Every structure is written in structure tokens, then in C-alpha cells.
PDB file of C-alpha atoms and ligand atoms in Angstrom:
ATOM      1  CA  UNK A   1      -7.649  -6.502  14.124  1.00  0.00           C
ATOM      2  CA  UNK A   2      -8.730  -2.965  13.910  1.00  0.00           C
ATOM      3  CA  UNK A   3     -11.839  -1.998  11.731  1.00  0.00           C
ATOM      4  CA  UNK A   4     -10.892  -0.198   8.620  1.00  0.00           C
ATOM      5  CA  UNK A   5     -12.395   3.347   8.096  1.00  0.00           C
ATOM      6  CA  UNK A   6     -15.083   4.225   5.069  1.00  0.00           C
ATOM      7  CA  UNK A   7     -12.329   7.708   5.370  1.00  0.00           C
ATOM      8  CA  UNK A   8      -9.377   5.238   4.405  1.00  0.00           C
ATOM      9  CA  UNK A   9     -10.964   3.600   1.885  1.00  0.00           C
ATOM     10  CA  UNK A  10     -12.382   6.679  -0.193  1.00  0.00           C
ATOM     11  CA  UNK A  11      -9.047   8.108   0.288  1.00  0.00           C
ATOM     12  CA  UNK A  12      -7.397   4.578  -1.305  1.00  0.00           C
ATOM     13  CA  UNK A  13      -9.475   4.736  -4.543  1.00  0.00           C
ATOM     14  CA  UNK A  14      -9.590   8.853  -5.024  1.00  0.00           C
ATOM     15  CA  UNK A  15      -6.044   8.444  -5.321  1.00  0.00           C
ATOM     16  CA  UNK A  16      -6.778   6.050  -8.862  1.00  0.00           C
ATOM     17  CA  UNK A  17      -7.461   9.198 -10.205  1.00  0.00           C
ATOM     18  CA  UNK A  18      -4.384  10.650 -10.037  1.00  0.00           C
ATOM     19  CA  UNK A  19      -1.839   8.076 -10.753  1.00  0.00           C
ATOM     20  CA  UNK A  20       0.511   7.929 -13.381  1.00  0.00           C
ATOM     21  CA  UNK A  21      -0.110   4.979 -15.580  1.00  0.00           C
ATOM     22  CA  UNK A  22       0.561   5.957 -19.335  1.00  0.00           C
ATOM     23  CA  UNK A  23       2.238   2.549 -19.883  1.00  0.00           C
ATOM     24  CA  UNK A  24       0.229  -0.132 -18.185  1.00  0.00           C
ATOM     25  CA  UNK A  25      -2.945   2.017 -17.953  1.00  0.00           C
ATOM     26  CA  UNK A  26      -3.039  -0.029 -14.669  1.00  0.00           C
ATOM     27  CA  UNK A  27      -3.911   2.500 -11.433  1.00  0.00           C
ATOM     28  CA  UNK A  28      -3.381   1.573  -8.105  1.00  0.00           C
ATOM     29  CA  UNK A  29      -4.042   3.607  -4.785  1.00  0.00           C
ATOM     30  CA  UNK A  30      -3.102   3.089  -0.970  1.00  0.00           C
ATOM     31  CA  UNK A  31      -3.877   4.588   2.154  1.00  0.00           C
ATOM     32  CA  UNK A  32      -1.424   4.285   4.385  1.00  0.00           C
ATOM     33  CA  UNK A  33      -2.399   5.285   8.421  1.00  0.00           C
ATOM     34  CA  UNK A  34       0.041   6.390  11.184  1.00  0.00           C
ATOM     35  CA  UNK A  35      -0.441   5.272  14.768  1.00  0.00           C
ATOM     36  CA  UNK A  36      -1.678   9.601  15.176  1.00  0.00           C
ATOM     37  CA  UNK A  37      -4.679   9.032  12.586  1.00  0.00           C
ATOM     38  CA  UNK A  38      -2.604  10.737   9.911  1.00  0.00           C
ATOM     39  CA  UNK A  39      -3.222   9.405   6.549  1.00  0.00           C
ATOM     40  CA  UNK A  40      -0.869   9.345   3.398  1.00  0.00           C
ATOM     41  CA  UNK A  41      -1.683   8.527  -0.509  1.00  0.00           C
ATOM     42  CA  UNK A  42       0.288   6.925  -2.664  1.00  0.00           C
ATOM     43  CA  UNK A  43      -0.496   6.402  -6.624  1.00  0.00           C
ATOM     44  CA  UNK A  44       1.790   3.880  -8.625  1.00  0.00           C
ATOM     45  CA  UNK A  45       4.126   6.400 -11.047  1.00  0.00           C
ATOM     46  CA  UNK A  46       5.445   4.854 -14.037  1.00  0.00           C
ATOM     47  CA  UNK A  47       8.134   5.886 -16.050  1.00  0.00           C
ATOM     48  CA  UNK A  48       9.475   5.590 -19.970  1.00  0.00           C
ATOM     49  CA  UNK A  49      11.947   3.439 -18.236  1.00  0.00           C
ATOM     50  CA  UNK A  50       9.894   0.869 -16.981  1.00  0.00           C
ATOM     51  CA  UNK A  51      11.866  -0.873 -14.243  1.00  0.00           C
ATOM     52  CA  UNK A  52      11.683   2.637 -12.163  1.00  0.00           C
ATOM     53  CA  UNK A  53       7.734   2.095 -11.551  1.00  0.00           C
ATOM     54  CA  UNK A  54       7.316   2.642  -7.981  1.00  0.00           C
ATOM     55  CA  UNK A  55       4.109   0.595  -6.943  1.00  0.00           C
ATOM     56  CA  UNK A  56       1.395   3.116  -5.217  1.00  0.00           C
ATOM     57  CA  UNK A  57       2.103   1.226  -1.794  1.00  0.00           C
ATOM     58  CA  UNK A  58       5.681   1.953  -1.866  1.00  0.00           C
ATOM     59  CA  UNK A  59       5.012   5.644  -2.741  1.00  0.00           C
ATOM     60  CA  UNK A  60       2.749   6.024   0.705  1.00  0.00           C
ATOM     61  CA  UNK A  61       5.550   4.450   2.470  1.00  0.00           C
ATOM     62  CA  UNK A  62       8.440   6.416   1.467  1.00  0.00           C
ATOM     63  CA  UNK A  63       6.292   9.957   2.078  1.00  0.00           C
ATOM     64  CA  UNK A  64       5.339   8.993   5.340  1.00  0.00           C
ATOM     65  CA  UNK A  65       8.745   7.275   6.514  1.00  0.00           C
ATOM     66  CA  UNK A  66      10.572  11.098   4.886  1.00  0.00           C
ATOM     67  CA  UNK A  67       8.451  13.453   6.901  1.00  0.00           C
ATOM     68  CA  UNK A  68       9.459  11.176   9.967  1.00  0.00           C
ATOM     69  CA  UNK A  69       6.886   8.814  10.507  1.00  0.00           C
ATOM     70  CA  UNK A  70       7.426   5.403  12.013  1.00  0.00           C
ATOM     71  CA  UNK A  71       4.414   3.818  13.463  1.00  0.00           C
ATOM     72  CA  UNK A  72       1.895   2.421  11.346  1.00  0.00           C
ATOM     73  CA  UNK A  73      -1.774   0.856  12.007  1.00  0.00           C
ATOM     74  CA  UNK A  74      -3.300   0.078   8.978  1.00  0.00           C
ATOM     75  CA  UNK A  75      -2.842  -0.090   4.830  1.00  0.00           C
ATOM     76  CA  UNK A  76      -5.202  -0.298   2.841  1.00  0.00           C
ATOM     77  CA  UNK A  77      -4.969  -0.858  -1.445  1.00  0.00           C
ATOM     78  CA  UNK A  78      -7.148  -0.267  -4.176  1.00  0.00           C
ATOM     79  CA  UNK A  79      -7.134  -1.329  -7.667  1.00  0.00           C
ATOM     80  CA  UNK A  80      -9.254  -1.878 -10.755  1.00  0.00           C
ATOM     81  CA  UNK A  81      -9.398  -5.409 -10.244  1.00  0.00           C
ATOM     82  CA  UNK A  82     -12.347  -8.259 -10.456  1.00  0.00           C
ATOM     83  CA  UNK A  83     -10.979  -9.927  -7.214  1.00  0.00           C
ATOM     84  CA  UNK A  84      -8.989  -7.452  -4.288  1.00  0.00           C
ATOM     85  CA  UNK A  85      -5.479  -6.088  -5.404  1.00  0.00           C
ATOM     86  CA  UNK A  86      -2.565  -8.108  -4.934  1.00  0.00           C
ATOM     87  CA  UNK A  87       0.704  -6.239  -3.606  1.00  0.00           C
ATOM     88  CA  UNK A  88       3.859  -6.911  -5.284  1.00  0.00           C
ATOM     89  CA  UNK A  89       6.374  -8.735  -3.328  1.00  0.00           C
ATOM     90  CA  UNK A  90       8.750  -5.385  -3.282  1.00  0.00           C
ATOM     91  CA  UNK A  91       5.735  -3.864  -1.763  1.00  0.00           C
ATOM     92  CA  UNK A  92       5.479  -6.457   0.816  1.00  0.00           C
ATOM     93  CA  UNK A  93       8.925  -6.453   1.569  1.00  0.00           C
ATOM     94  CA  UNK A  94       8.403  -2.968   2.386  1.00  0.00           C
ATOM     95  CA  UNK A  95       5.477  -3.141   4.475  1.00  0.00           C
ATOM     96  CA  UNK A  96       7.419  -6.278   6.445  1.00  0.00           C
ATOM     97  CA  UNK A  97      10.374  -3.261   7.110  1.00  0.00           C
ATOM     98  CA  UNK A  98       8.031  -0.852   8.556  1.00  0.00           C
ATOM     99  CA  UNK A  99       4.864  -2.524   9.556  1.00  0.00           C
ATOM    100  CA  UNK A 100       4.125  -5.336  12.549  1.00  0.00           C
ATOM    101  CA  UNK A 101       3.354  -8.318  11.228  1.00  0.00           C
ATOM    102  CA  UNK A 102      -0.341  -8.210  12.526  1.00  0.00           C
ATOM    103  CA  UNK A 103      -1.155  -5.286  10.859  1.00  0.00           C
ATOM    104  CA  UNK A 104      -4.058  -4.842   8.945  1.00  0.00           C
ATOM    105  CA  UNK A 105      -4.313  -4.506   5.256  1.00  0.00           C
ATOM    106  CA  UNK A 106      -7.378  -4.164   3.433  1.00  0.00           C
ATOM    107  CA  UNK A 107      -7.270  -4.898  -0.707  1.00  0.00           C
ATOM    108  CA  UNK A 108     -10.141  -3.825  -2.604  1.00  0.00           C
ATOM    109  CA  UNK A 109     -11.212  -4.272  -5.794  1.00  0.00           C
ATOM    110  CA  UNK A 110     -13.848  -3.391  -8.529  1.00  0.00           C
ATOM    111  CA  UNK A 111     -17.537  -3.133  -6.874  1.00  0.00           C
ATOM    112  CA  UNK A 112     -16.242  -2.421  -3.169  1.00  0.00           C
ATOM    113  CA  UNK A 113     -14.963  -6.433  -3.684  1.00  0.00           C
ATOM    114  CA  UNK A 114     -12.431  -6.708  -0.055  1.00  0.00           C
ATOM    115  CA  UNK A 115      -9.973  -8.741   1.687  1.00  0.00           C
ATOM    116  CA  UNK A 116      -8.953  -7.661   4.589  1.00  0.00           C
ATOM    117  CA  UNK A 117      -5.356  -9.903   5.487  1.00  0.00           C
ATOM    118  CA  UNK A 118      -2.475  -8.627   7.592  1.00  0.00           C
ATOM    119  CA  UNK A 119       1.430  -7.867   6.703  1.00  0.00           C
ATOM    120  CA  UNK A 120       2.024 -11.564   7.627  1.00  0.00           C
ATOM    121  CA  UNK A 121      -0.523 -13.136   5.426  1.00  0.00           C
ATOM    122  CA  UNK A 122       1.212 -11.238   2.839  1.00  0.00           C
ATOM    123  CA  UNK A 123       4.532 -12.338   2.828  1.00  0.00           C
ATOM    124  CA  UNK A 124       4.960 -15.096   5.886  1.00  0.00           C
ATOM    125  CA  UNK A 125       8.380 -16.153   6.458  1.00  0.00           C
ATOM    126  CA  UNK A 126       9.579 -12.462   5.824  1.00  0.00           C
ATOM    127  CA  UNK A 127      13.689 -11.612   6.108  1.00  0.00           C
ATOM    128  CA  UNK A 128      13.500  -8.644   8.545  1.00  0.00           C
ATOM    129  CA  UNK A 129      16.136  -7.231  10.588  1.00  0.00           C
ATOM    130  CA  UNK A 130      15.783 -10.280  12.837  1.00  0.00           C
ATOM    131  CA  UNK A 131      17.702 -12.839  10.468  1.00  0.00           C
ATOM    132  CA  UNK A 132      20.557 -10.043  10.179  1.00  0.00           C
TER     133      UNK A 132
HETATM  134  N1  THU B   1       1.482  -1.859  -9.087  1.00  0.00           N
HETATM  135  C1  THU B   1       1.315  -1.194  -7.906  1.00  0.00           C
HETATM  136  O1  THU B   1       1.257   0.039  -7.864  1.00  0.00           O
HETATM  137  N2  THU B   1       1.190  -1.936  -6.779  1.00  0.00           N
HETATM  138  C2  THU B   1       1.234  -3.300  -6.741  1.00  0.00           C
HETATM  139  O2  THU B   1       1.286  -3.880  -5.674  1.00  0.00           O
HETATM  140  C3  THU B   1       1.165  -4.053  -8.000  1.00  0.00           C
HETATM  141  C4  THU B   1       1.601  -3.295  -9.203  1.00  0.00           C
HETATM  142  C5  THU B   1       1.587  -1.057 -10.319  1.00  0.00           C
HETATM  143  C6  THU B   1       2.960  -1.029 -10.933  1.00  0.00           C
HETATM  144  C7  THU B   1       2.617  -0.678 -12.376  1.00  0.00           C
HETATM  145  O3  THU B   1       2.490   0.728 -12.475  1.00  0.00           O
HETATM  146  C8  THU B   1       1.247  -1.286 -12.595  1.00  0.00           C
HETATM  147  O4  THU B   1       0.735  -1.572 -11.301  1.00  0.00           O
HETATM  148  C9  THU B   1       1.279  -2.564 -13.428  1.00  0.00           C
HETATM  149  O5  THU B   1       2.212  -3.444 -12.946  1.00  0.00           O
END
């Protein structure tokens, strides 16, 4: 399992600054890394209609997979939690799409609190294009 990088992490919890959480008041931040070493941020972004939240995993996803990337090697997650953030199951749905199931994520919580697990820990069992 590769070793996350201090880089990814700080990069996972700036982005708590900036996301957009006027309902729950409830930031989250990834750090999503392509196979090159490129990194991409995603914040959670909330709207007055509350079912189009898109989770701050999801968000990295979808800006790396639209300016063409493919391969990924690690995600990590941040939150204002006591214990590391837990991914939604959309969110893990997503990172089953795109993601090898040995790939590492790191969760991290309040107080530098971690857990580092892998796509398959997340969501075992997953539906992928396999069972189509
Ligand atoms: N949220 C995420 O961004 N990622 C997750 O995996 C869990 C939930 C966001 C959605 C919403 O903006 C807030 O956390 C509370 O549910």
C-alpha cells in the first residue's frame, strides 16, 4: 500500500476552508492523486435544494475524470470529525467506478486522528462493470 504524502493531506483539510456548507455547516475535503502525481480538491457544495449536495469526494472525482484523467493512486478525506471521516456510499460507489480496489484511502479526522483503508474495505462486494 503506498505511503500517503504530508502534501496530500494538507491539501485534503485546506480545502475545509473553502467548502460550501451553509446548511449542514458540515465541511469535508479530499485529495484525490493521479497515477502522474497530479493532485485534485474537492469540497462538499450544498445547495437550497438539499438532495443536489455533491459530497467533496465526488467533486475531486468528477474534475479529474472531465479534464481526462483515468488512473488513480490514492484518496485521501478529511473532515471535522472525533473519529476519521466516513464516505458516503454514493461516494464509494464512485471511487469503486474509477479506482482499483486496493487503492489506498486515507480518512482523517479532528487532531490528525487517521485510517488509512482501501476502495475495497470501503464498499466490499461492489457492483462494477464486472456483474454487467
Ligand atoms: N459529505 C461529504 O462531502 N462526503 C461524505 O462522504 C459524507 C457527507 C457532505 C455532504 C453534506 O454537505 C455534508 O457532508 C453533511 O451530510
Amino acid at each position: 500500500m503506498s505511503e500517503v504524502k504530508q502534501e496530500w493531506i494538507d491539501t485534503a483539510i485546506e480545502a475545509l476552508d473553502k467548502a460550501y456548507v451553509p446548511y449542514s455547516h458540515f465541511p469535508v475535503g479530499a485529495c484525490l492523486v493521479t497515477e502522474s502525481g497530479r493532485t485534485y480538491q474537492g469540497i462538499n457544495i450544498e445547495n437550497a435544494s438539499f438532495g443536489l449536495t455533491n459530497c467533496a469526494e465526488r467533486t475531486a472525482f468528477f474534475k479529474a475524470i472531465s479534464e481526462g484523467e483515468r488512473s488513480f493512486t490514492h484518496l485521501v478525506v478529511s473532515g471535522h470529525t472525533p473519529d476519521p471521516i466516513s464516505p458516503c456510499g454514493a461516494c464509494r460507489q464512485v471511487m469503486a467506478e474509477f479506482c482499483s480496489p486496493d487503492m489506498p484511502v486515507t480518512l482523517i479526522g479532528d487532531d490528525g486522528v487517521m485510517k488509512s483503508t482501501t476502495v475495497e474495505g470501503l464498499l466490499p462486494y461492489a457492483f462494477t462493470e464486472k456483474d454487467l
